[in-house]
Amino acid sequence: MTKPAYKLAHIDKAEIALAARKGLMVADSHYFAWPAKQQERFRATMSEKARQKVECVLIDCLLGIKCSAQELPNTWDDIPLPKLNIINWANLLTQGIGEDYICLNEHMAEGKSLLDFSTLYDYDYDNYLFQEEAKKQDFSGYKGVDYFAYQYTSWVRLLIQEQFYYASFMSLATHFLDEIESAGSDHIRQLIPHDYVDGNDQGKPEKGGFLWDMKVDAGGLEAQLEELQSRWYVYQQERWVALSRSISDLPSAVFIQDPDWDDDPHRLFIFNNVTTLKLIRWQHFLSDCKPLITDFSLMEEQLKKEIGDAISWLSENHKDILKNFDPKITKLRKKTKIIMSSRAMEDLANIDSDDEPYQ
């Protein structure tokens, strides 16, 4: 099987490295006089002020756009998507850690950095505790769930063979659920054809933006559709827990996939259980993954069965709802108002448009 060409092969790596070097020197003129560990800590814990200086240098060197720290947010918004890859690559060289310049593309708690977590498990368990506490505060009566590997997908950037990649870290159970949810959603649309149409308040100006008001049109079966989707949500939650439990004692394994989603280089790293996470250190990520890499074909039969079971479950529940469900019974729910910025509305309107080609 021919290995697909690297999607950013046209980008000049030397130019990116030079821009990153300039940015780090602007952030602190002593940077290249420090030992490697001190440089790494500086990259991982850089202040917001220093980070802004670095980004202004990168945008100037690589795109020829001069901006101040105050202008930076608007400048970022105006950079065409394909050219963001250039800046993101250079940015990674100014903030990544370890052998692979790995970096979490997520907000971290004040005063914390990736260097505070030795293994993937250390970070994932800390994130689990944070998410559980947040849910207890946001939802009265929340009872909590047991910890399993990567309930919450992480978005990551790193170098693989000196090439820039976006990456997603997830558990095998979560990957299964993504595939099950996708197949299930398609099946629900076949069972009860539906679409989303503008509500009466869609796009109306509101303080801070515009109202987002989309309604479901299911040809008179809106209540039945809502009931099926509600049951489907519960089914997915239960299957995730069951799958996580069933694979928790399996030998450690890492599965890798390269989805062809767009023009960006993206890699999925799929970890089967907590034991696997404890074996992989952030600073030696690819090296630690290498002996654990397993062919995903070993899991395809189980995934196929899970999808088949889910489709059967949906069909059975659809029949039950049409026969026994009373659509006149309305579930009480808190009404919410969604306000979107004008930029977000524009992005949604243009989501299917072609990206500007890289020049």
CSV table of C-alpha atoms in Angstrom, one decimal:
chain,number,residue,atom,x,y,z
A,1,MET,CA,0.0,0.0,0.0
A,2,THR,CA,1.4,3.4,-1.0
A,3,LYS,CA,2.0,5.8,1.8
A,4,PRO,CA,0.0,9.0,1.2
A,5,ALA,CA,2.1,12.1,0.4
A,6,TYR,CA,2.6,14.5,3.3
A,7,LYS,CA,0.0,17.3,2.9
A,8,LEU,CA,2.4,20.2,3.8
A,9,ALA,CA,5.4,19.1,1.8
A,10,HIS,CA,5.3,22.4,-0.1
A,11,ILE,CA,6.1,24.4,3.0
A,12,ASP,CA,9.7,25.6,3.6
A,13,LYS,CA,10.7,24.0,6.9
A,14,ALA,CA,13.9,26.0,7.0
A,15,GLU,CA,12.0,29.3,6.8
A,16,ILE,CA,9.7,28.2,9.6
A,17,ALA,CA,12.6,27.2,11.8
A,18,LEU,CA,14.3,30.6,11.2
A,19,ALA,CA,11.1,32.5,12.1
A,20,ALA,CA,10.6,30.4,15.3
A,21,ARG,CA,14.2,31.2,16.2
A,22,LYS,CA,13.7,34.9,15.8
A,23,GLY,CA,10.5,34.7,17.8
A,24,LEU,CA,12.1,33.0,20.7
A,25,MET,CA,15.0,35.5,20.7
A,26,VAL,CA,12.5,38.4,20.8
A,27,ALA,CA,10.7,36.7,23.7
A,28,ASP,CA,14.0,36.5,25.6
A,29,SER,CA,17.4,37.4,24.1
A,30,HIS,CA,19.1,34.9,26.4
A,31,TYR,CA,17.0,31.9,25.2
A,32,PHE,CA,19.7,30.3,23.1
A,33,ALA,CA,22.3,30.6,25.9
A,34,TRP,CA,20.2,28.5,28.2
A,35,PRO,CA,20.5,24.7,28.7
A,36,ALA,CA,17.9,22.6,26.8
A,37,LYS,CA,15.7,22.0,29.9
A,38,GLN,CA,15.5,25.7,30.7
A,39,GLN,CA,14.5,26.4,27.1
A,40,GLU,CA,11.8,23.7,27.2
A,41,ARG,CA,10.3,25.2,30.4
A,42,PHE,CA,10.4,28.6,28.9
A,43,ARG,CA,8.5,27.4,25.9
A,44,ALA,CA,5.9,25.6,28.0
A,45,THR,CA,5.3,28.3,30.5
A,46,MET,CA,5.8,31.5,28.4
A,47,SER,CA,3.8,34.5,29.6
A,48,GLU,CA,1.0,35.9,27.5
A,49,LYS,CA,3.0,39.0,26.8
A,50,ALA,CA,6.0,37.0,25.6
A,51,ARG,CA,3.7,34.8,23.5
A,52,GLN,CA,2.2,37.8,21.8
A,53,LYS,CA,5.6,39.1,20.9
A,54,VAL,CA,6.5,35.7,19.4
A,55,GLU,CA,3.3,35.5,17.4
A,56,CYS,CA,3.8,39.0,16.0
A,57,VAL,CA,7.3,38.0,14.8
A,58,LEU,CA,6.0,34.8,13.2
A,59,ILE,CA,3.2,36.5,11.3
A,60,ASP,CA,5.7,39.2,10.1
A,61,CYS,CA,8.4,36.7,9.1
A,62,LEU,CA,6.2,34.1,7.4
A,63,LEU,CA,3.3,36.1,6.0
A,64,GLY,CA,4.7,39.6,5.8
A,65,ILE,CA,2.0,41.1,8.0
A,66,LYS,CA,3.1,43.5,10.7
A,67,CYS,CA,0.9,43.9,13.8
A,68,SER,CA,1.0,44.9,17.4
A,69,ALA,CA,0.0,42.9,20.4
A,70,GLN,CA,-3.3,44.8,20.4
A,71,GLU,CA,-4.0,44.1,16.8
A,72,LEU,CA,-3.1,40.4,17.1
A,73,PRO,CA,-6.6,39.0,17.7
A,74,ASN,CA,-8.0,40.6,14.5
A,75,THR,CA,-4.9,39.7,12.6
A,76,TRP,CA,-5.4,36.0,13.5
A,77,ASP,CA,-9.0,36.2,12.3
A,78,ASP,CA,-7.9,37.5,8.9
A,79,ILE,CA,-5.3,34.8,8.2
A,80,PRO,CA,-6.6,32.4,5.5
A,81,LEU,CA,-7.0,28.9,6.8
A,82,PRO,CA,-4.3,27.2,4.6
A,83,LYS,CA,-1.8,29.8,5.8
A,84,LEU,CA,-2.6,29.1,9.4
A,85,ASN,CA,-0.7,25.8,9.0
A,86,ILE,CA,2.5,27.8,8.4
A,87,ILE,CA,2.0,29.9,11.6
A,88,ASN,CA,0.9,26.9,13.6
A,89,TRP,CA,4.0,24.9,12.6
A,90,ALA,CA,6.2,27.8,13.7
A,91,ASN,CA,4.2,28.3,16.8
A,92,LEU,CA,4.7,24.7,17.8
A,93,LEU,CA,8.5,25.2,17.6
A,94,THR,CA,8.2,28.0,20.2
A,95,GLN,CA,5.9,26.1,22.7
A,96,GLY,CA,6.2,22.3,22.2
A,97,ILE,CA,8.0,20.0,24.7
A,98,GLY,CA,9.9,16.8,24.5
A,99,GLU,CA,11.3,14.8,21.6
A,100,ASP,CA,8.3,15.6,19.4
A,101,TYR,CA,7.7,19.2,20.4
A,102,ILE,CA,4.3,18.0,21.5
A,103,CYS,CA,1.7,20.6,22.6
A,104,LEU,CA,-1.8,20.5,23.8
A,105,ASN,CA,-4.1,22.8,21.8
A,106,GLU,CA,-6.3,23.3,24.8
A,107,HIS,CA,-6.6,25.8,27.7
A,108,MET,CA,-4.8,24.7,30.8
A,109,ALA,CA,-5.4,25.8,34.4
A,110,GLU,CA,-3.6,28.9,35.6
A,111,GLY,CA,0.0,28.1,36.6
A,112,LYS,CA,0.0,24.7,34.9
A,113,SER,CA,1.7,23.4,31.9
A,114,LEU,CA,2.2,20.0,30.2
A,115,LEU,CA,5.5,19.7,32.1
A,116,ASP,CA,3.4,19.1,35.2
A,117,PHE,CA,2.2,15.8,33.9
A,118,SER,CA,4.7,13.0,33.3
A,119,THR,CA,2.4,10.5,31.5
A,120,LEU,CA,-0.8,10.8,29.4
A,121,TYR,CA,-2.6,9.2,32.3
A,122,ASP,CA,-1.5,11.9,34.7
A,123,TYR,CA,-3.0,14.6,32.5
A,124,ASP,CA,-6.1,12.6,31.5
A,125,TYR,CA,-7.0,11.7,35.1
A,126,ASP,CA,-6.5,15.3,36.2
A,127,ASN,CA,-8.8,16.4,33.4
A,128,TYR,CA,-11.4,13.8,34.4
A,129,LEU,CA,-11.4,15.2,38.0
A,130,PHE,CA,-11.8,18.8,36.6
A,131,GLN,CA,-14.7,17.8,34.3
A,132,GLU,CA,-16.4,15.9,37.1
A,133,GLU,CA,-16.2,18.9,39.4
A,134,ALA,CA,-17.5,21.2,36.7
A,135,LYS,CA,-20.5,18.9,36.0
A,136,LYS,CA,-21.4,18.7,39.7
A,137,GLN,CA,-21.4,22.5,39.9
A,138,ASP,CA,-23.4,22.9,36.6
A,139,PHE,CA,-26.0,20.1,37.1
A,140,SER,CA,-27.7,19.5,40.4
A,141,GLY,CA,-28.1,15.9,41.2
A,142,TYR,CA,-25.1,14.8,38.9
A,143,LYS,CA,-23.9,11.5,40.3
A,144,GLY,CA,-20.6,11.2,38.5
A,145,VAL,CA,-19.1,8.5,36.4
A,146,ASP,CA,-16.1,6.2,36.9
A,147,TYR,CA,-12.8,7.0,35.3
A,148,PHE,CA,-11.8,5.4,32.1
A,149,ALA,CA,-9.2,6.4,29.5
A,150,TYR,CA,-9.8,9.5,27.5
A,151,GLN,CA,-13.5,10.1,28.0
A,152,TYR,CA,-12.7,13.6,26.7
A,153,THR,CA,-10.7,13.8,23.4
A,154,SER,CA,-7.6,15.9,23.5
A,155,TRP,CA,-6.5,18.1,20.6
A,156,VAL,CA,-2.7,18.0,20.1
A,157,ARG,CA,0.0,19.3,17.8
A,158,LEU,CA,3.4,17.7,17.4
A,159,LEU,CA,6.2,16.9,15.0
A,160,ILE,CA,6.3,13.5,13.4
A,161,GLN,CA,9.6,12.8,11.5
A,162,GLU,CA,10.2,16.6,11.7
A,163,GLN,CA,6.9,17.3,10.0
A,164,PHE,CA,4.0,19.2,11.5
A,165,TYR,CA,0.8,17.3,12.4
A,166,TYR,CA,-2.5,18.0,14.1
A,167,ALA,CA,-3.6,15.1,16.3
A,168,SER,CA,-6.5,13.8,18.3
A,169,PHE,CA,-6.0,11.6,21.3
A,170,MET,CA,-9.0,9.4,22.2
A,171,SER,CA,-9.9,6.1,23.8
A,172,LEU,CA,-10.8,3.0,21.8
A,173,ALA,CA,-14.3,3.2,23.4
A,174,THR,CA,-14.7,6.8,22.2
A,175,HIS,CA,-13.5,6.0,18.7
A,176,PHE,CA,-16.1,3.2,18.6
A,177,LEU,CA,-18.8,5.5,19.8
A,178,ASP,CA,-17.9,8.1,17.2
A,179,GLU,CA,-18.4,5.5,14.5
A,180,ILE,CA,-21.5,4.1,16.1
A,181,GLU,CA,-23.0,7.6,16.5
A,182,SER,CA,-22.3,8.5,12.8
A,183,ALA,CA,-23.9,5.3,11.6
A,184,GLY,CA,-26.8,5.7,14.0
A,185,SER,CA,-27.5,9.3,13.0
A,186,ASP,CA,-27.7,8.3,9.3
A,187,HIS,CA,-30.1,5.5,10.3
A,188,ILE,CA,-32.3,7.9,12.3
A,189,ARG,CA,-32.5,10.1,9.3
A,190,GLN,CA,-33.7,7.2,7.2
A,191,LEU,CA,-36.3,6.1,9.9
A,192,ILE,CA,-37.6,9.7,10.4
A,193,PRO,CA,-36.5,12.0,7.6
A,194,HIS,CA,-35.9,15.5,9.0
A,195,ASP,CA,-34.2,18.7,8.4
A,196,TYR,CA,-33.4,21.9,10.3
A,197,VAL,CA,-35.1,25.1,9.2
A,198,ASP,CA,-35.0,28.7,10.4
A,199,GLY,CA,-37.1,29.5,13.4
A,200,ASN,CA,-39.0,32.8,13.9
A,201,ASP,CA,-36.1,34.4,15.7
A,202,GLN,CA,-33.2,33.1,13.6
A,203,GLY,CA,-30.7,35.9,12.9
A,204,LYS,CA,-32.5,38.5,14.9
A,205,PRO,CA,-30.0,41.1,16.5
A,206,GLU,CA,-29.4,40.6,20.2
A,207,LYS,CA,-27.0,42.2,22.6
A,208,GLY,CA,-23.6,40.7,21.8
A,209,GLY,CA,-24.6,39.1,18.5
A,210,PHE,CA,-27.5,37.4,16.8
A,211,LEU,CA,-30.0,34.8,17.9
A,212,TRP,CA,-29.5,31.2,16.8
A,213,ASP,CA,-33.0,29.7,16.3
A,214,MET,CA,-33.1,26.6,14.2
A,215,LYS,CA,-36.1,24.2,14.4
A,216,VAL,CA,-36.5,20.6,13.4
A,217,ASP,CA,-38.9,19.8,10.6
A,218,ALA,CA,-39.7,16.1,10.7
A,219,GLY,CA,-43.0,16.2,8.7
A,220,GLY,CA,-45.2,16.1,11.8
A,221,LEU,CA,-43.1,13.5,13.7
A,222,GLU,CA,-41.0,16.0,15.6
A,223,ALA,CA,-42.0,14.6,19.0
A,224,GLN,CA,-41.3,11.0,17.9
A,225,LEU,CA,-37.9,12.1,16.6
A,226,GLU,CA,-37.0,13.8,19.8
A,227,GLU,CA,-38.0,10.7,21.8
A,228,LEU,CA,-35.9,8.5,19.6
A,229,GLN,CA,-32.9,10.8,19.8
A,230,SER,CA,-33.3,11.0,23.6
A,231,ARG,CA,-33.2,7.2,23.9
A,232,TRP,CA,-30.3,7.1,21.5
A,233,TYR,CA,-28.3,9.4,23.7
A,234,VAL,CA,-28.8,7.2,26.7
A,235,TYR,CA,-27.9,4.1,24.7
A,236,GLN,CA,-24.6,5.7,23.6
A,237,GLN,CA,-23.6,6.7,27.1
A,238,GLU,CA,-24.3,3.2,28.4
A,239,ARG,CA,-22.4,1.6,25.5
A,240,TRP,CA,-19.4,3.8,26.1
A,241,VAL,CA,-19.2,2.7,29.7
A,242,ALA,CA,-19.7,-1.0,28.8
A,243,LEU,CA,-17.0,-0.8,26.1
A,244,SER,CA,-14.6,1.0,28.4
A,245,ARG,CA,-15.0,-1.7,31.0
A,246,SER,CA,-14.7,-4.6,28.5
A,247,ILE,CA,-11.4,-3.4,27.2
A,248,SER,CA,-9.9,-2.1,30.5
A,249,ASP,CA,-8.0,-5.4,31.1
A,250,LEU,CA,-6.8,-6.0,27.5
A,251,PRO,CA,-3.0,-5.8,26.7
A,252,SER,CA,-1.9,-2.3,26.1
A,253,ALA,CA,-2.3,-1.0,22.5
A,254,VAL,CA,-2.1,2.1,20.4
A,255,PHE,CA,-4.0,2.4,17.1
A,256,ILE,CA,-3.1,5.0,14.6
A,257,GLN,CA,-5.3,6.3,11.7
A,258,ASP,CA,-4.7,9.1,9.2
A,259,PRO,CA,-8.1,10.5,8.3
A,260,ASP,CA,-8.3,12.4,5.0
A,261,TRP,CA,-10.5,15.1,6.4
A,262,ASP,CA,-9.1,18.2,4.6
A,263,ASP,CA,-5.9,19.7,3.4
A,264,ASP,CA,-4.3,19.5,6.9
A,265,PRO,CA,-2.1,16.6,8.1
A,266,HIS,CA,-4.1,14.9,10.9
A,267,ARG,CA,-3.4,11.8,12.8
A,268,LEU,CA,-5.6,9.9,15.3
A,269,PHE,CA,-4.0,8.2,18.2
A,270,ILE,CA,-6.3,5.8,19.8
A,271,PHE,CA,-5.5,4.3,23.2
A,272,ASN,CA,-7.3,1.2,24.5
A,273,ASN,CA,-7.1,1.6,28.2
A,274,VAL,CA,-5.7,3.3,31.3
A,275,THR,CA,-2.7,0.9,31.5
A,276,THR,CA,-1.6,2.1,28.0
A,277,LEU,CA,-1.8,5.8,29.1
A,278,LYS,CA,0.5,5.1,32.1
A,279,LEU,CA,3.1,3.7,29.7
A,280,ILE,CA,3.3,6.8,27.5
A,281,ARG,CA,5.3,9.9,28.6
A,282,TRP,CA,4.6,13.3,27.1
A,283,GLN,CA,8.2,14.0,26.6
A,284,HIS,CA,8.8,10.7,24.8
A,285,PHE,CA,5.5,10.3,23.2
A,286,LEU,CA,6.2,8.7,19.8
A,287,SER,CA,9.1,6.6,21.2
A,288,ASP,CA,6.8,5.2,23.9
A,289,CYS,CA,3.9,4.6,21.5
A,290,LYS,CA,6.1,2.7,19.0
A,291,PRO,CA,6.2,-0.7,20.8
A,292,LEU,CA,2.5,-0.5,21.5
A,293,ILE,CA,1.2,0.2,18.0
A,294,THR,CA,-1.3,-2.4,16.9
A,295,ASP,CA,-3.1,-3.0,13.6
A,296,PHE,CA,-6.7,-1.7,13.9
A,297,SER,CA,-8.0,-4.5,11.7
A,298,LEU,CA,-8.0,-6.6,14.8
A,299,MET,CA,-10.8,-4.5,16.1
A,300,GLU,CA,-12.8,-4.1,13.0
A,301,GLU,CA,-15.1,-7.1,13.5
A,302,GLN,CA,-16.0,-5.9,17.0
A,303,LEU,CA,-16.7,-2.4,15.6
A,304,LYS,CA,-18.9,-3.9,12.8
A,305,LYS,CA,-20.9,-5.9,15.4
A,306,GLU,CA,-21.3,-2.8,17.6
A,307,ILE,CA,-22.7,-0.8,14.7
A,308,GLY,CA,-25.0,-3.6,13.7
A,309,ASP,CA,-26.3,-3.9,17.2
A,310,ALA,CA,-26.9,-0.2,17.4
A,311,ILE,CA,-28.8,-0.1,14.1
A,312,SER,CA,-31.0,-3.0,15.3
A,313,TRP,CA,-31.6,-1.2,18.6
A,314,LEU,CA,-32.7,2.0,16.8
A,315,SER,CA,-35.0,0.1,14.5
A,316,GLU,CA,-36.7,-1.7,17.4
A,317,ASN,CA,-37.1,1.6,19.4
A,318,HIS,CA,-38.4,3.4,16.3
A,319,LYS,CA,-41.1,0.7,16.0
A,320,ASP,CA,-41.9,1.0,19.7
A,321,ILE,CA,-42.2,4.8,19.6
A,322,LEU,CA,-44.5,4.8,16.6
A,323,LYS,CA,-46.7,2.2,18.3
A,324,ASN,CA,-46.7,3.2,21.9
A,325,PHE,CA,-45.3,6.7,22.3
A,326,ASP,CA,-47.8,9.6,23.0
A,327,PRO,CA,-46.5,12.7,21.2
A,328,LYS,CA,-49.0,14.9,23.1
A,329,ILE,CA,-47.0,14.4,26.3
A,330,THR,CA,-44.5,17.2,26.4
A,331,LYS,CA,-41.3,16.9,28.4
A,332,LEU,CA,-40.5,19.9,30.6
A,333,ARG,CA,-37.2,21.5,29.8
A,334,LYS,CA,-35.4,24.8,30.5
A,335,LYS,CA,-35.6,27.1,27.5
A,336,THR,CA,-32.3,28.4,26.4
A,337,LYS,CA,-31.3,31.3,24.3
A,338,ILE,CA,-28.3,30.9,22.0
A,339,ILE,CA,-26.5,34.1,20.9
A,340,MET,CA,-23.8,33.9,18.3
A,341,SER,CA,-21.3,36.6,17.2
A,342,SER,CA,-21.5,37.9,13.7
A,343,ARG,CA,-18.2,36.2,12.9
A,344,ALA,CA,-19.5,32.9,14.0
A,345,MET,CA,-22.6,33.3,11.9
A,346,GLU,CA,-20.4,34.1,8.9
A,347,ASP,CA,-18.2,31.0,9.5
A,348,LEU,CA,-21.3,28.8,9.6
A,349,ALA,CA,-22.6,30.3,6.4
A,350,ASN,CA,-19.2,29.7,4.7
A,351,ILE,CA,-18.5,26.3,6.3
A,352,ASP,CA,-19.0,24.5,3.0
A,353,SER,CA,-17.0,26.9,0.8
A,354,ASP,CA,-13.7,26.0,-0.6
A,355,ASP,CA,-10.6,27.2,1.3
A,356,GLU,CA,-8.3,29.6,-0.4
A,357,PRO,CA,-5.3,27.7,-1.9
A,358,TYR,CA,-1.9,28.2,-0.4
A,359,GLN,CA,0.3,30.5,-2.3
